[in-house]
CSV table of C-alpha atoms in Angstrom, one decimal:
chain,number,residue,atom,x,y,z
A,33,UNK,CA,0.0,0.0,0.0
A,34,UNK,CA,1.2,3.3,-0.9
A,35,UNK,CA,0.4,6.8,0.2
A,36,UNK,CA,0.8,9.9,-1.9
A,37,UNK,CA,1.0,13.2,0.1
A,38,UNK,CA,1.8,17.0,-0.7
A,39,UNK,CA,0.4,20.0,-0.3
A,40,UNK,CA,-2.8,20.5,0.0
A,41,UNK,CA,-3.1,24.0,-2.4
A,42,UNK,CA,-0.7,25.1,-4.6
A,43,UNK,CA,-1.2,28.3,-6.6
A,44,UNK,CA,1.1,29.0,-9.4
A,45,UNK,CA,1.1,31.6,-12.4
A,46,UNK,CA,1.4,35.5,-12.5
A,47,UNK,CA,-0.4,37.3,-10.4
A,48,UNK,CA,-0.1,34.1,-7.8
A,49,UNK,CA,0.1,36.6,-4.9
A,50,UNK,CA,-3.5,37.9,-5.5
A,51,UNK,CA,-4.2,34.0,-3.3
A,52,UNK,CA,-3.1,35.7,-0.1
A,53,UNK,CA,-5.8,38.5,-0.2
A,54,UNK,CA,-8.5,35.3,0.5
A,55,UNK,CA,-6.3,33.8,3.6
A,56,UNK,CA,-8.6,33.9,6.8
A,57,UNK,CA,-6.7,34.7,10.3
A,58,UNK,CA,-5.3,37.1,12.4
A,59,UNK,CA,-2.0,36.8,12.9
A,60,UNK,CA,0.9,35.5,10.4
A,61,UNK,CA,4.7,35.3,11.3
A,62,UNK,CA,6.7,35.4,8.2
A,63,UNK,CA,10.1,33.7,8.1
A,64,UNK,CA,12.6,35.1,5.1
A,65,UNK,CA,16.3,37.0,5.0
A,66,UNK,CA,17.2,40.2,4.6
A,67,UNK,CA,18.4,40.3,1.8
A,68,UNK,CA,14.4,38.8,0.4
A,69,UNK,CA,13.5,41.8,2.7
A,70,UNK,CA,15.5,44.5,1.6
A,71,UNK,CA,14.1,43.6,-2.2
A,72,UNK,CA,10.6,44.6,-1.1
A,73,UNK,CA,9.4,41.4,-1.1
A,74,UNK,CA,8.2,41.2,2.7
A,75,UNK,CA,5.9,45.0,1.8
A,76,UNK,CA,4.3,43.2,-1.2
A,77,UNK,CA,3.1,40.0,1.2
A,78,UNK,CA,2.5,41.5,3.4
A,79,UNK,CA,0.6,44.0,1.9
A,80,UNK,CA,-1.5,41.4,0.9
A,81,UNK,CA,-2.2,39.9,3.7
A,82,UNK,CA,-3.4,43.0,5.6
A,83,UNK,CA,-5.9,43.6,2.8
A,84,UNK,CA,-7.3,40.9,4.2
A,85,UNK,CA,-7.4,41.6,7.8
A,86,UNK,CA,-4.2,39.5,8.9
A,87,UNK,CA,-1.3,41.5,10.9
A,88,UNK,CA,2.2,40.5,10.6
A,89,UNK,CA,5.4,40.3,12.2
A,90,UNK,CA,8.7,39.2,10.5
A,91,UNK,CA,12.0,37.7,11.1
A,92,UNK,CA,14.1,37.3,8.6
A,93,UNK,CA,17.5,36.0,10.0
A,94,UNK,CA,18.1,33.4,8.0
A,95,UNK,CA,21.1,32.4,6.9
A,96,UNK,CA,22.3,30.1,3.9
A,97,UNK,CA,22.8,26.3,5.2
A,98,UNK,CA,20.3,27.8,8.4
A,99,UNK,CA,21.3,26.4,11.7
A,100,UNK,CA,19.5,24.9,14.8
A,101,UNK,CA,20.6,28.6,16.9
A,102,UNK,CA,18.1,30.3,14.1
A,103,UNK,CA,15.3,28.0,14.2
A,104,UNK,CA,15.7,28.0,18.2
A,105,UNK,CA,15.6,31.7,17.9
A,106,UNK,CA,12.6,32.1,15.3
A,107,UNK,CA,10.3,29.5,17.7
A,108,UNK,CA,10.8,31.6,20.7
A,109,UNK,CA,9.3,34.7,19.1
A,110,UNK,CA,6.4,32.5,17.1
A,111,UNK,CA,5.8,31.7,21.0
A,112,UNK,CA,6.2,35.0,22.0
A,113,UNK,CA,3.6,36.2,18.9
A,114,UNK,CA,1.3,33.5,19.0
A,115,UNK,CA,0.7,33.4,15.2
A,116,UNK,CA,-2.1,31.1,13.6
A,117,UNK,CA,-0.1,31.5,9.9
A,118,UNK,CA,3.5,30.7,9.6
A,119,UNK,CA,4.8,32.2,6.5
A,120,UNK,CA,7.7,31.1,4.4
A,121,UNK,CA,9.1,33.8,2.2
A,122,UNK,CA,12.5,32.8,0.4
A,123,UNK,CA,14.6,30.4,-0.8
A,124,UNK,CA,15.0,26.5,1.0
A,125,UNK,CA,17.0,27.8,4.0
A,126,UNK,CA,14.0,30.1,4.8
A,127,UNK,CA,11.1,27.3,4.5
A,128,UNK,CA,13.1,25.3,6.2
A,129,UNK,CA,13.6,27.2,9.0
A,130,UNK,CA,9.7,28.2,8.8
A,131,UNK,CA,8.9,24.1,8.8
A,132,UNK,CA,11.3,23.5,12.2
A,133,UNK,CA,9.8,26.8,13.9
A,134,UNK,CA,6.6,25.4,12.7
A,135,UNK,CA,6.9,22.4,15.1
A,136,UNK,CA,9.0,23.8,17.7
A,137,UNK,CA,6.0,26.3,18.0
A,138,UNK,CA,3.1,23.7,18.2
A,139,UNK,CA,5.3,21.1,20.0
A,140,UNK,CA,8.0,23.0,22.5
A,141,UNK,CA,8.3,19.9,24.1
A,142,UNK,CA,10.2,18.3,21.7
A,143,UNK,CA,13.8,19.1,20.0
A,144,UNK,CA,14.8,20.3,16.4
A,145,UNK,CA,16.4,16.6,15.8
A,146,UNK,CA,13.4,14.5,17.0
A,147,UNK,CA,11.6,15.8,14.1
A,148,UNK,CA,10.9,12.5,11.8
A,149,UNK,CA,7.9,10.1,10.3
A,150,UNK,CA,8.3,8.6,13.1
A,151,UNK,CA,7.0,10.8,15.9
A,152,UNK,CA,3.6,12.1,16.2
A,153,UNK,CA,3.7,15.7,15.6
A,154,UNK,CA,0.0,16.9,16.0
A,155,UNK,CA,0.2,20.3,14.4
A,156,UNK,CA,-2.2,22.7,12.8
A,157,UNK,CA,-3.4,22.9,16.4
A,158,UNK,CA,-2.0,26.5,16.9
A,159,UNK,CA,-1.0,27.6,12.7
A,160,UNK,CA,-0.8,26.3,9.0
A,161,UNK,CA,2.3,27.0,6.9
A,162,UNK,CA,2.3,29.0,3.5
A,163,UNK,CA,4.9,28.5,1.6
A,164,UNK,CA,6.5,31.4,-1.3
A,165,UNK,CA,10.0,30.1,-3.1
A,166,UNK,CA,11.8,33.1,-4.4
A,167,UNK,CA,14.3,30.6,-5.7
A,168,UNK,CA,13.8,27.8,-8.4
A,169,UNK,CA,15.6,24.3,-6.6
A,170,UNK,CA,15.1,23.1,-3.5
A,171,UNK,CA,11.3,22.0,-4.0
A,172,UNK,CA,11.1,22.4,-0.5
A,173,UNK,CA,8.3,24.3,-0.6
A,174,UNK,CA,6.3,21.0,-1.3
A,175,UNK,CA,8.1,18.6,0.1
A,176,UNK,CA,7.9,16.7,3.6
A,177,UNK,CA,11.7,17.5,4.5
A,178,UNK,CA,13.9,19.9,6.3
A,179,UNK,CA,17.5,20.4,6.1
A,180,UNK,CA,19.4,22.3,8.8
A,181,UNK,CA,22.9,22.5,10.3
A,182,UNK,CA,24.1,21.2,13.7
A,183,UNK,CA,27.0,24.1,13.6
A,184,UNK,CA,29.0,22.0,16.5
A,185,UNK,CA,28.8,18.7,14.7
A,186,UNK,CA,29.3,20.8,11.0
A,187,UNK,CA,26.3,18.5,10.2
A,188,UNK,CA,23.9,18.9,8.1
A,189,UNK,CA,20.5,17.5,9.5
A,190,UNK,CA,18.2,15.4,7.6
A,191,UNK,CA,14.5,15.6,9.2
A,192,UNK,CA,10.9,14.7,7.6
A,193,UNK,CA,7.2,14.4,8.7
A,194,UNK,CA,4.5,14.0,6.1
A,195,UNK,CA,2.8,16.1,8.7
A,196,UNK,CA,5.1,19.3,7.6
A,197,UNK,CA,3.1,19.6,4.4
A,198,UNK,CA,2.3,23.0,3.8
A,199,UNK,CA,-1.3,24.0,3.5
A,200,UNK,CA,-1.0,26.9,0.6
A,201,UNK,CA,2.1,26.5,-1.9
A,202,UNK,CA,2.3,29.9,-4.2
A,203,UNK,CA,4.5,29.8,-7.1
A,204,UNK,CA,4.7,33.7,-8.4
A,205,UNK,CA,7.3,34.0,-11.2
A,206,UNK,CA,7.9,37.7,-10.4
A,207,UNK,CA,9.7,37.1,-7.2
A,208,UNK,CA,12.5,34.4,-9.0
A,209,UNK,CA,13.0,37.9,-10.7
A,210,UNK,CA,16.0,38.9,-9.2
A,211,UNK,CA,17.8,36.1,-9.0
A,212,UNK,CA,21.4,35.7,-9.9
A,213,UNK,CA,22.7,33.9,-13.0
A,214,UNK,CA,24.6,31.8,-10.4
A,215,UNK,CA,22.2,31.3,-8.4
A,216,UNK,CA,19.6,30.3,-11.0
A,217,UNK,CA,22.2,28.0,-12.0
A,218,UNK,CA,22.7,26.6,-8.5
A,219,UNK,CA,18.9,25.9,-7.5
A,220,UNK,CA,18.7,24.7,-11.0
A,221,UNK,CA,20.9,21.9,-10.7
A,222,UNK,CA,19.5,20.8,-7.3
A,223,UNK,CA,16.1,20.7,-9.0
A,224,UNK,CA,18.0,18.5,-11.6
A,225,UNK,CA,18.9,16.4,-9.6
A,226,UNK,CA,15.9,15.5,-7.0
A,227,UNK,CA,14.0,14.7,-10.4
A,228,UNK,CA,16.5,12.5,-11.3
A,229,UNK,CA,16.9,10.6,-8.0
A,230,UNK,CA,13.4,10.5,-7.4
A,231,UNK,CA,13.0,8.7,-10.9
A,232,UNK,CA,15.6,6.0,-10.4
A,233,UNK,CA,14.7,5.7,-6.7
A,234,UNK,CA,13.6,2.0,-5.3
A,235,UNK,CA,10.7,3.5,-3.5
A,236,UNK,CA,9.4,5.5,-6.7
A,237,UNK,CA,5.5,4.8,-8.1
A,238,UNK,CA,3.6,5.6,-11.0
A,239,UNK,CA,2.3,9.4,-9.3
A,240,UNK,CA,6.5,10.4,-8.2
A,241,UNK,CA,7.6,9.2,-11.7
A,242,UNK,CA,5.0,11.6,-13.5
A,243,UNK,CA,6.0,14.5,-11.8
A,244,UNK,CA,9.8,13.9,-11.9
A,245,UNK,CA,9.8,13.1,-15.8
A,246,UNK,CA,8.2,16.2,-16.6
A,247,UNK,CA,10.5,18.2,-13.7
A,248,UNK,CA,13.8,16.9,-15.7
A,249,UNK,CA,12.5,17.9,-18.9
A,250,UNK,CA,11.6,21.0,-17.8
A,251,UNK,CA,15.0,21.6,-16.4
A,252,UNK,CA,16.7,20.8,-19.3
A,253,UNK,CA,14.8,23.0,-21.3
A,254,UNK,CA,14.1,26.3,-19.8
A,255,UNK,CA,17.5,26.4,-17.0
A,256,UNK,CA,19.8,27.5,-19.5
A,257,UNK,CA,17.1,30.0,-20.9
A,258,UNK,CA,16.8,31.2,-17.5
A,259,UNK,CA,20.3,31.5,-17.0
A,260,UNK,CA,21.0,33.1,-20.0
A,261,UNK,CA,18.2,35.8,-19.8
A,262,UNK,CA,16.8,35.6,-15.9
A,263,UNK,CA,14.1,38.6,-17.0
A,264,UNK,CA,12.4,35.3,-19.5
A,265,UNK,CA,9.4,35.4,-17.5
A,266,UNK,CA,8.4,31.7,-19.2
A,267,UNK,CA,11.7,30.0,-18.2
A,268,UNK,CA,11.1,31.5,-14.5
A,269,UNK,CA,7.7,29.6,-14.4
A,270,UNK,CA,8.7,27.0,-15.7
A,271,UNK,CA,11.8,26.4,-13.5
A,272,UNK,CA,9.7,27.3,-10.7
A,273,UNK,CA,7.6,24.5,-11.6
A,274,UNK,CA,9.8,22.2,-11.9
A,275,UNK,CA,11.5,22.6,-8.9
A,276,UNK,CA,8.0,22.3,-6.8
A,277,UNK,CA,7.6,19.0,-9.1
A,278,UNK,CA,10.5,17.4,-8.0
A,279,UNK,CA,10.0,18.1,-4.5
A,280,UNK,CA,7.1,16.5,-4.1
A,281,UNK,CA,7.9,13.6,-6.5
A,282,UNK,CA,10.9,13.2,-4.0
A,283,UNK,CA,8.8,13.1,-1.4
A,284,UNK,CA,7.1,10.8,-2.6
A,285,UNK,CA,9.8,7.9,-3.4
A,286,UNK,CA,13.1,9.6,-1.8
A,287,UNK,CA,16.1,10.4,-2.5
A,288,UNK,CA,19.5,9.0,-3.0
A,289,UNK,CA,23.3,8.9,-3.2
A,290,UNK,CA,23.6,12.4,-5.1
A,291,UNK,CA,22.3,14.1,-1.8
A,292,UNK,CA,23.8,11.9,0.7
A,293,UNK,CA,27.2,12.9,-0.6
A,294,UNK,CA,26.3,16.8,-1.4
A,295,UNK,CA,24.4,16.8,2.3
A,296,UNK,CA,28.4,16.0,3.7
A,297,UNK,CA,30.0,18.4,1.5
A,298,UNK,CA,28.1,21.3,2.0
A,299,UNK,CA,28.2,20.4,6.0
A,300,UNK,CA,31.6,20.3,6.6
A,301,UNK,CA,33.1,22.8,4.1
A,302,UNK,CA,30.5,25.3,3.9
A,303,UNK,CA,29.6,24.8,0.0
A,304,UNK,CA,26.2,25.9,-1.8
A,305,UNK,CA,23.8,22.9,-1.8
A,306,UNK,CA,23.3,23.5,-5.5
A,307,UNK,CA,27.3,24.3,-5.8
A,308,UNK,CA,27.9,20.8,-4.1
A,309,UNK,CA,25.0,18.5,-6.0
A,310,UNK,CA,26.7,19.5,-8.9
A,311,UNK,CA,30.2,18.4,-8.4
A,312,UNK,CA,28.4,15.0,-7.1
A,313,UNK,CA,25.7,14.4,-9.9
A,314,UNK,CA,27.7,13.1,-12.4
A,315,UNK,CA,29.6,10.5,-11.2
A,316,UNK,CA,26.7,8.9,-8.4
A,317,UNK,CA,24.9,8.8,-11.8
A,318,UNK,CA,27.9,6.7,-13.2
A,319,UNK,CA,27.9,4.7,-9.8
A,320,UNK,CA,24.5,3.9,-9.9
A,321,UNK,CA,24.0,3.3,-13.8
A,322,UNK,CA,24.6,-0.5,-14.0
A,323,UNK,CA,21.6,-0.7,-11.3
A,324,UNK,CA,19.4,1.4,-12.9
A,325,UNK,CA,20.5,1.0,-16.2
A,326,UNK,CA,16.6,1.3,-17.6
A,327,UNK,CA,15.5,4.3,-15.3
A,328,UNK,CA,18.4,6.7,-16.4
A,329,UNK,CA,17.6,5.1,-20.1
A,330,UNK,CA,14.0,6.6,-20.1
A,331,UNK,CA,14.7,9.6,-18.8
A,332,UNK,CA,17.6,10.3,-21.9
A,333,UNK,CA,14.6,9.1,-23.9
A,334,UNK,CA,11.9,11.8,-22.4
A,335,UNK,CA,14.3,14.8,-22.5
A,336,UNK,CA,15.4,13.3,-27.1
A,337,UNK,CA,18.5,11.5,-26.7
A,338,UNK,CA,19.0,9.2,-29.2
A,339,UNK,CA,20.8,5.8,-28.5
A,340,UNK,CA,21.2,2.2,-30.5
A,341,UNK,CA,21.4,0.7,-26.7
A,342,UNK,CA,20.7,1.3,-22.7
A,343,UNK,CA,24.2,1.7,-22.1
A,344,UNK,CA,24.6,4.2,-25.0
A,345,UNK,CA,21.7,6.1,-23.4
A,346,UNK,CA,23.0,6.4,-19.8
A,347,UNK,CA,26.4,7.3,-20.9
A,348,UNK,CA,24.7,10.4,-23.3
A,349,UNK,CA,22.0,11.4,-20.4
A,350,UNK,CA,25.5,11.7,-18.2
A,351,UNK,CA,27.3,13.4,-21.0
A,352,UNK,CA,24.3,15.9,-21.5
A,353,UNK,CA,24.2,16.4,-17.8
A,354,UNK,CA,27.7,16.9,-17.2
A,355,UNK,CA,27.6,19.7,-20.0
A,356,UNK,CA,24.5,21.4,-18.8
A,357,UNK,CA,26.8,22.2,-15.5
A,358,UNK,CA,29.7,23.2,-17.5
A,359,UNK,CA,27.1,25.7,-19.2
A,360,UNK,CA,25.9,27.3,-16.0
A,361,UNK,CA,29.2,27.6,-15.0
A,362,UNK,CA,28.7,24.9,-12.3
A,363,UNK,CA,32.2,23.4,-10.8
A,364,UNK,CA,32.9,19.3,-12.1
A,365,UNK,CA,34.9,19.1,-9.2
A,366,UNK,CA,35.7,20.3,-5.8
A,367,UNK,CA,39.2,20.6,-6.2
A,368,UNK,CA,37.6,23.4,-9.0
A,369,UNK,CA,36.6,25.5,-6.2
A,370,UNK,CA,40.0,26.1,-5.1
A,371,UNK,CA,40.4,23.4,-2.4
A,372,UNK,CA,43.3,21.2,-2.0
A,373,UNK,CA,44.0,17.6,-2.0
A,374,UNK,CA,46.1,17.7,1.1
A,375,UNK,CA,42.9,19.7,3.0
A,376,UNK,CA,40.2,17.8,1.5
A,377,UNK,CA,41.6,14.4,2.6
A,378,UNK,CA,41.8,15.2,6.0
A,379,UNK,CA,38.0,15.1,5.7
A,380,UNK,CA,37.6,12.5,3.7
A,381,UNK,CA,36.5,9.6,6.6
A,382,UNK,CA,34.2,12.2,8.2
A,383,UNK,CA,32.8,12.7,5.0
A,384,UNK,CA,32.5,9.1,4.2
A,385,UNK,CA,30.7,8.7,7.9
A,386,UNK,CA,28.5,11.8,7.5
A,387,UNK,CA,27.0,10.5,3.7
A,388,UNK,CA,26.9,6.8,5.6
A,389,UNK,CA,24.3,7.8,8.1
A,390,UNK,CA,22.3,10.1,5.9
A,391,UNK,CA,18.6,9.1,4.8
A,392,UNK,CA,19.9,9.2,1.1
A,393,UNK,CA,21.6,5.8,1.2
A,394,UNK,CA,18.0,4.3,2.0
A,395,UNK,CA,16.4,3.9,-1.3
A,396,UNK,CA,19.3,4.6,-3.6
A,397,UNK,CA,19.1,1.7,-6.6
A,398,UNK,CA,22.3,0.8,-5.2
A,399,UNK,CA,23.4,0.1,-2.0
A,400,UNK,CA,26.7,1.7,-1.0
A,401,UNK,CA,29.4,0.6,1.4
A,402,UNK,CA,32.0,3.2,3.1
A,403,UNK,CA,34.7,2.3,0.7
A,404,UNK,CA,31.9,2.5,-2.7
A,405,UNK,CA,31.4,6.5,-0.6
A,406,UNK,CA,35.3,6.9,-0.4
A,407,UNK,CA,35.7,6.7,-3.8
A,408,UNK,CA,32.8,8.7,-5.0
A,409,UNK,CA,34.6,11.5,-2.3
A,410,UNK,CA,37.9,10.6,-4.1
A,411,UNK,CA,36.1,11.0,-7.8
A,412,UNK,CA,34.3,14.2,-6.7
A,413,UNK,CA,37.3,15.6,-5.7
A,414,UNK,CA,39.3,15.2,-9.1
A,415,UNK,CA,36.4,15.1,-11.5
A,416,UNK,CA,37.5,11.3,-12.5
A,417,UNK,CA,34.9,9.4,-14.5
A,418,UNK,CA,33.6,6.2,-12.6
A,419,UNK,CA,33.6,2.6,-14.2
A,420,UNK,CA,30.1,2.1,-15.1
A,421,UNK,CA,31.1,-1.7,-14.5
């Protein structure tokens, strides 16, 4: 027996923030970064929302790769506010931040890292989440996980709770406006991928394959129109669409591999999620190819690669996706972002026990072993092709 879960509304297309003028409450705590807030952003919302009778309140000290201290610190005003809306504004570090201080809010007696499938939450006693990407990648606006950073352990936290679902997703192209070409290109790649692992996943179905098909082909088509000309108001929907697909088709089988490793990068040496899924990618897609030589084979099909065999198609699909990160100007390695061998290595067991322990080895279609994780360190490090063998 299977269970699909998501959202339960998601508005998407221009004009998407006109949805917020219809919410019913009183009070809404919105969670976003200054920088979202310096960009006008937090007025326009919140504008809305007072149209319709709703006061606000905002903190918005999020930081990239958010830790527990800021989620900790976001609950305790949430508490002190007593808000019946909680209110995401940003990229994946602000709606995470907004799921955590979600729970901590309706459930103070528990902690940040107790936060899994597992445990009974019981929320939407006290508030309901809305979620509003300004970024194009994460998906987490629709999907059942959060990611935040033990700063003492320089670990990146893996949590989930189909309960964490928000109520109202709204996609509104006009806020992805101002994104960065490297940023576009980051979020991008990290929507890329959570298609792609949610395709080849072992827990993938028939509803998570539909709506990571369409979020690759999407990606390949209208990222590097995006990058190339972030004011093309189609390639922004669309990228935003695909990002919210592939968070909630990952959500729906799981993830793999690809984020295991990124997940141990980007905790111990500070990296961009997006920055570190792309110097990953690659070769766990040439690690995992003789396993799911057929998935990766359909998906070259869906986005018109051409190929006489499976093997042919795998090795273009990794080709093509290997060159779409050269075009957005992605690193192929981490030793690309100025790192050395000698510094690296000194990591490389911690990294090999962080990606060991995250949820990402779970589902993966294969089944990896510390030393299979110290080479795919070793191969991320130099940008060596792995034996599809």
């Amino acid at each position: 027996m299977w269970e699909f879960t998501g959202p339960r509304t998601i508005i998407f297309g221009k004009e998407s923030l006109e949805y917020l003028k219809e919410i019913k409450g009183e009070r809404a705590l919105v969670i976003t970064d200054k920088v979202i807030r310096r960009l006008g952003f937090v007025d326009k919302i919140a504008n809305y929302l007072r149209e319709g009778g709703i006061s606000i309140r905002v903190f918005d000290e999020v930081e990239p790769d958010p830790s527990t201290e800021t989620v900790s610190k976001a609950a305790r005003i949430a508490m002190d506010y007593n808000p019946d809306w909680i209110v995401a504004l940003g990229g994946g570090s602000s709606i995470d931040v907004a799921k955590a201080t979600w729970v901590l809010y309706e459930r103070p007696d528990i902690k940040v890292d107790e936060i899994s499938p597992l445990v009974d939450l019981g929320l939407r006693k006290k508030a309901r989440l809305i979620c509003i990407p300004t970024t194009s990648g994460s998906g987490s606006d629709a999907s059942w996980a959060i990611v935040v950073t033990n700063t003492k352990e320089q670990r990146k936290m893996e949590l989930a709770s189909k309960e964490i679902f928000a109520d109202i997703c709204i996609l509104e192209p006009q806020l992805t406006s101002t994104m960065p070409p490297e940023l576009i290109a980051d979020t991008g790649i990290d929507a890329l991928a959570n298609g792609i692992e949610a395709y080849v996943s072992q827990w993938r179905n028939d509803f998570s394959d539909a709506l990571s098909i369409k979020a690759i082909q999407l990606v390949f088509e209208y990222l590097p129109k995006a990058y190339k000309n972030p004011q093309d108001e189609i390639a922004r929907e669309k990228m935003q669409n695909a990002a919210t697909m592939a968070g909630l088709a990952f959500s729906n089988s799981q993830l793999g591999v690809v984020h295991a490793t990124a997940h141990a990068i980007g905790g111990l040496f500070k990296i961009p999620h997006g920055r570190a899924i792309a110097t990953v990618l690659p070769w766990v897609m040439e690690y995992n190819a003789m396993e799911a030589m057929e998935r990766y084979a359909e998906i070259a099909k869906a986005i018109g690669i051409q190929a006489r065999t499976q093997r042919q198609a795998v090795e273009n699909l990794i080709k093509a996706t290997r060159k779409l990160i050269e075009e957005m100007g992605e690193p192929t390695s981490i030793e690309e972002m100025g790192m050395s061998w000698e510094e690296y290595k000194k990591s490389l067991e911690k990294l090999v026990e962080r990606a060991m322990e995250s949820t990402g080895t779970i589902a993966d279609p294969r089944a990896p072993s510390t030393e299979d994780f110290r080479r795919l360190f070793t191969y991320a490090f130099k940008g060596r092709r792995v034996d599809l063998q």
